[in-house]
Structure formats: structure tokens, C-alpha cells
Amino acid sequence: AIQMTQSPSSLSASVGDRVTITCRASQDIRNELGWYQQKPGKAPKLLIYAASSLQSGVPSRFSGSGSGTDFTLTISSLQPEDFATYYCLQDYNYPYTFGQGTKLEIK
Amino acid sequence: QVQLQESGPGLVKPSGTLSLTCAVSGGSISSTNWWSWVRQPPGKGLEWIGEIYHSGSTNYNPSLKSRITISVDKSKNQFSLNLSSVTAADTAVYYCARISSTSSYQNWFDPWGQGTLVTVSS
């Protein structure tokens, strides 16, 4: 199975900060990666698919980039509602695998 | 707007079978989508369980494959998960989700059900 490694595992930041989360795949997955946001007690929410395509309705402060093995999720200016856990998910081959998550906390 | 809703017992005895159903509303399960199950143990990360197409074709996570059955009921517009021989390690929130795809086979999971907690305990 393809292993997805996210970094950092946790991150403290302030409202207005620019934040970057990275995800590294154990093999080339082209651009077949998505980013999901999860708040406590809630289901994950799709933010980005195909590495850089913004899901409809998601604020433009979220962006994704990368291909091959290295990917990033960037939040350009943190808002209070962005404090959550973020997961990457590779859909290049089976079994689909998630990163371990990055918990974004308020500084 | 498609919505998904999981249902099933919240408590299952060890060695028993976990059975959950995901009802699809606002759209047809016979659309060109795959339908998936994902789980999350308390305080831990997400694990993909498997998926099904309306034709009945399935793909399963090898780590669970010997214990999983995912089925579809087109007449009820729903799909189901059976996980046999459960242990405490199967205690988790179980989510169902729709998988959409581009023409280049990039996939994404959206929407998701709200999730249902299943506890394995005697």
C-alpha cells in the first residue's frame, strides 16, 4: 500500500497567518491526491481534489499544489473557522490511503 | 443535493458481525459514482474500508478483505457494509461517502454521511 506522510503532525498558528501543510507519498501518485478538513465530531469535508482543484464552495484562501510524491495545502490567511485537522488522501491506486492528519491549533 | 445517512446498531459483541447501511437521498445510487465506507477509531486517523459500484463491483482494503462484504440495494437506493469477526479494534466512527471521478480518473470523496459510532464490546 502507498504510504502517505503528512507534516507537521500538529501546528499552532494565529488568525491571519499563512500556513502550509505537506504530504509525501511513498511512490509516484501523479496528481491523484485530495485534501480534507475535519472538525471535532464532524465528517471530513473535501477541500481540494486532483492536487490543485478547489472544490466548489470552498474559500479561495485554500490552495493545493504538487505532483508525483510531494504535495502541499496552503491556507493564505487563517480564519477562526479553519482550526481543524487536515488529511491528505491518495486515490492513485488501491487501497486508498490517508495521511495521519495535521491538527491546526490556535496559537 | 445528494445526502448520505448511515444507520445500524451502535453496539456489537466481539466475534459478531457489524452491519451498517448508508441511505442515499437527492440522487440515484445508479449514477456514475462509486460508493465507499471509511472508518475512524476514536482519536485516530481515517481508514478506507472499501467501495461499490451500482453494478455490484467492489474494491476492498486488503487489511480487511477477508472480513468485509459491501453490497448495494438499488431498489432502496442504499448500500451496506458487513464486517465479520469483530474485535475491540473495530470500534470506530463509520462514514459512508460518494466517490466522484474526472475523465482522467482523479477521484474525490464528497459528500459524506455524518458518521455513526460502532462500539465492539460485550
JSON list of N, CA, C and O in Angstrom, two decimals, chain B residues 54-75:
[
{"chain": "B", "resi": 54, "resn": "HIS", "atom": "N", "xyz": [-22.80, 0.53, -8.62]},
{"chain": "B", "resi": 54, "resn": "HIS", "atom": "CA", "xyz": [-24.19, 0.05, -8.63]},
{"chain": "B", "resi": 54, "resn": "HIS", "atom": "C", "xyz": [-24.31, -1.30, -9.33]},
{"chain": "B", "resi": 54, "resn": "HIS", "atom": "O", "xyz": [-25.27, -2.05, -9.09]},
{"chain": "B", "resi": 55, "resn": "SER", "atom": "N", "xyz": [-23.33, -1.65, -10.16]},
{"chain": "B", "resi": 55, "resn": "SER", "atom": "CA", "xyz": [-23.35, -2.96, -10.82]},
{"chain": "B", "resi": 55, "resn": "SER", "atom": "C", "xyz": [-23.04, -4.09, -9.84]},
{"chain": "B", "resi": 55, "resn": "SER", "atom": "O", "xyz": [-23.26, -5.26, -10.17]},
{"chain": "B", "resi": 56, "resn": "GLY", "atom": "N", "xyz": [-22.53, -3.72, -8.69]},
{"chain": "B", "resi": 56, "resn": "GLY", "atom": "CA", "xyz": [-22.12, -4.72, -7.70]},
{"chain": "B", "resi": 56, "resn": "GLY", "atom": "C", "xyz": [-20.62, -4.93, -7.63]},
{"chain": "B", "resi": 56, "resn": "GLY", "atom": "O", "xyz": [-20.13, -5.65, -6.76]},
{"chain": "B", "resi": 57, "resn": "SER", "atom": "N", "xyz": [-19.87, -4.31, -8.52]},
{"chain": "B", "resi": 57, "resn": "SER", "atom": "CA", "xyz": [-18.41, -4.40, -8.48]},
{"chain": "B", "resi": 57, "resn": "SER", "atom": "C", "xyz": [-17.89, -3.76, -7.20]},
{"chain": "B", "resi": 57, "resn": "SER", "atom": "O", "xyz": [-18.38, -2.72, -6.78]},
{"chain": "B", "resi": 58, "resn": "THR", "atom": "N", "xyz": [-16.90, -4.39, -6.60]},
{"chain": "B", "resi": 58, "resn": "THR", "atom": "CA", "xyz": [-16.35, -3.91, -5.33]},
{"chain": "B", "resi": 58, "resn": "THR", "atom": "C", "xyz": [-14.83, -3.86, -5.36]},
{"chain": "B", "resi": 58, "resn": "THR", "atom": "O", "xyz": [-14.18, -4.57, -6.13]},
{"chain": "B", "resi": 59, "resn": "ASN", "atom": "N", "xyz": [-14.30, -3.02, -4.50]},
{"chain": "B", "resi": 59, "resn": "ASN", "atom": "CA", "xyz": [-12.88, -3.00, -4.19]},
{"chain": "B", "resi": 59, "resn": "ASN", "atom": "C", "xyz": [-12.75, -2.88, -2.68]},
{"chain": "B", "resi": 59, "resn": "ASN", "atom": "O", "xyz": [-13.44, -2.05, -2.07]},
{"chain": "B", "resi": 60, "resn": "TYR", "atom": "N", "xyz": [-11.89, -3.68, -2.09]},
{"chain": "B", "resi": 60, "resn": "TYR", "atom": "CA", "xyz": [-11.77, -3.72, -0.64]},
{"chain": "B", "resi": 60, "resn": "TYR", "atom": "C", "xyz": [-10.34, -3.44, -0.21]},
{"chain": "B", "resi": 60, "resn": "TYR", "atom": "O", "xyz": [-9.38, -3.73, -0.91]},
{"chain": "B", "resi": 61, "resn": "ASN", "atom": "N", "xyz": [-10.21, -2.92, 1.02]},
{"chain": "B", "resi": 61, "resn": "ASN", "atom": "CA", "xyz": [-8.90, -2.77, 1.62]},
{"chain": "B", "resi": 61, "resn": "ASN", "atom": "C", "xyz": [-8.38, -4.17, 1.99]},
{"chain": "B", "resi": 61, "resn": "ASN", "atom": "O", "xyz": [-9.06, -4.90, 2.71]},
{"chain": "B", "resi": 62, "resn": "PRO", "atom": "N", "xyz": [-7.20, -4.53, 1.49]},
{"chain": "B", "resi": 62, "resn": "PRO", "atom": "CA", "xyz": [-6.67, -5.88, 1.80]},
{"chain": "B", "resi": 62, "resn": "PRO", "atom": "C", "xyz": [-6.56, -6.16, 3.29]},
{"chain": "B", "resi": 62, "resn": "PRO", "atom": "O", "xyz": [-6.65, -7.33, 3.70]},
{"chain": "B", "resi": 63, "resn": "SER", "atom": "N", "xyz": [-6.38, -5.12, 4.09]},
{"chain": "B", "resi": 63, "resn": "SER", "atom": "CA", "xyz": [-6.24, -5.33, 5.53]},
{"chain": "B", "resi": 63, "resn": "SER", "atom": "C", "xyz": [-7.53, -5.84, 6.16]},
{"chain": "B", "resi": 63, "resn": "SER", "atom": "O", "xyz": [-7.52, -6.38, 7.27]},
{"chain": "B", "resi": 64, "resn": "LEU", "atom": "N", "xyz": [-8.65, -5.66, 5.47]},
{"chain": "B", "resi": 64, "resn": "LEU", "atom": "CA", "xyz": [-9.96, -6.06, 6.00]},
{"chain": "B", "resi": 64, "resn": "LEU", "atom": "C", "xyz": [-10.68, -7.03, 5.08]},
{"chain": "B", "resi": 64, "resn": "LEU", "atom": "O", "xyz": [-11.76, -7.53, 5.43]},
{"chain": "B", "resi": 65, "resn": "LYS", "atom": "N", "xyz": [-10.08, -7.32, 3.93]},
{"chain": "B", "resi": 65, "resn": "LYS", "atom": "CA", "xyz": [-10.80, -8.00, 2.85]},
{"chain": "B", "resi": 65, "resn": "LYS", "atom": "C", "xyz": [-11.44, -9.32, 3.25]},
{"chain": "B", "resi": 65, "resn": "LYS", "atom": "O", "xyz": [-12.55, -9.64, 2.80]},
{"chain": "B", "resi": 66, "resn": "SER", "atom": "N", "xyz": [-10.79, -10.08, 4.12]},
{"chain": "B", "resi": 66, "resn": "SER", "atom": "CA", "xyz": [-11.32, -11.39, 4.49]},
{"chain": "B", "resi": 66, "resn": "SER", "atom": "C", "xyz": [-12.58, -11.29, 5.35]},
{"chain": "B", "resi": 66, "resn": "SER", "atom": "O", "xyz": [-13.30, -12.28, 5.51]},
{"chain": "B", "resi": 67, "resn": "ARG", "atom": "N", "xyz": [-12.85, -10.08, 5.88]},
{"chain": "B", "resi": 67, "resn": "ARG", "atom": "CA", "xyz": [-13.97, -9.93, 6.79]},
{"chain": "B", "resi": 67, "resn": "ARG", "atom": "C", "xyz": [-15.08, -9.03, 6.26]},
{"chain": "B", "resi": 67, "resn": "ARG", "atom": "O", "xyz": [-16.10, -8.86, 6.91]},
{"chain": "B", "resi": 68, "resn": "ILE", "atom": "N", "xyz": [-14.86, -8.42, 5.09]},
{"chain": "B", "resi": 68, "resn": "ILE", "atom": "CA", "xyz": [-15.79, -7.40, 4.60]},
{"chain": "B", "resi": 68, "resn": "ILE", "atom": "C", "xyz": [-16.69, -7.92, 3.50]},
{"chain": "B", "resi": 68, "resn": "ILE", "atom": "O", "xyz": [-16.26, -8.67, 2.62]},
{"chain": "B", "resi": 69, "resn": "THR", "atom": "N", "xyz": [-17.94, -7.45, 3.54]},
{"chain": "B", "resi": 69, "resn": "THR", "atom": "CA", "xyz": [-18.80, -7.54, 2.38]},
{"chain": "B", "resi": 69, "resn": "THR", "atom": "C", "xyz": [-19.51, -6.20, 2.23]},
{"chain": "B", "resi": 69, "resn": "THR", "atom": "O", "xyz": [-20.12, -5.71, 3.18]},
{"chain": "B", "resi": 70, "resn": "ILE", "atom": "N", "xyz": [-19.41, -5.60, 1.06]},
{"chain": "B", "resi": 70, "resn": "ILE", "atom": "CA", "xyz": [-20.17, -4.40, 0.74]},
{"chain": "B", "resi": 70, "resn": "ILE", "atom": "C", "xyz": [-21.16, -4.76, -0.36]},
{"chain": "B", "resi": 70, "resn": "ILE", "atom": "O", "xyz": [-20.79, -5.39, -1.35]},
{"chain": "B", "resi": 71, "resn": "SER", "atom": "N", "xyz": [-22.41, -4.37, -0.17]},
{"chain": "B", "resi": 71, "resn": "SER", "atom": "CA", "xyz": [-23.46, -4.72, -1.12]},
{"chain": "B", "resi": 71, "resn": "SER", "atom": "C", "xyz": [-24.29, -3.48, -1.43]},
{"chain": "B", "resi": 71, "resn": "SER", "atom": "O", "xyz": [-24.25, -2.48, -0.72]},
{"chain": "B", "resi": 72, "resn": "VAL", "atom": "N", "xyz": [-25.05, -3.56, -2.52]},
{"chain": "B", "resi": 72, "resn": "VAL", "atom": "CA", "xyz": [-25.90, -2.45, -2.94]},
{"chain": "B", "resi": 72, "resn": "VAL", "atom": "C", "xyz": [-27.32, -2.94, -3.15]},
{"chain": "B", "resi": 72, "resn": "VAL", "atom": "O", "xyz": [-27.55, -4.06, -3.59]},
{"chain": "B", "resi": 73, "resn": "ASP", "atom": "N", "xyz": [-28.27, -2.09, -2.77]},
{"chain": "B", "resi": 73, "resn": "ASP", "atom": "CA", "xyz": [-29.69, -2.37, -2.99]},
{"chain": "B", "resi": 73, "resn": "ASP", "atom": "C", "xyz": [-30.26, -1.20, -3.78]},
{"chain": "B", "resi": 73, "resn": "ASP", "atom": "O", "xyz": [-30.60, -0.18, -3.22]},
{"chain": "B", "resi": 74, "resn": "LYS", "atom": "N", "xyz": [-30.33, -1.39, -5.10]},
{"chain": "B", "resi": 74, "resn": "LYS", "atom": "CA", "xyz": [-30.77, -0.29, -5.95]},
{"chain": "B", "resi": 74, "resn": "LYS", "atom": "C", "xyz": [-32.23, 0.06, -5.72]},
{"chain": "B", "resi": 74, "resn": "LYS", "atom": "O", "xyz": [-32.62, 1.23, -5.84]},
{"chain": "B", "resi": 75, "resn": "SER", "atom": "N", "xyz": [-33.04, -0.92, -5.34]},
{"chain": "B", "resi": 75, "resn": "SER", "atom": "CA", "xyz": [-34.47, -0.66, -5.12]},
{"chain": "B", "resi": 75, "resn": "SER", "atom": "C", "xyz": [-34.69, 0.27, -3.93]},
{"chain": "B", "resi": 75, "resn": "SER", "atom": "O", "xyz": [-35.67, 1.01, -3.90]}
]
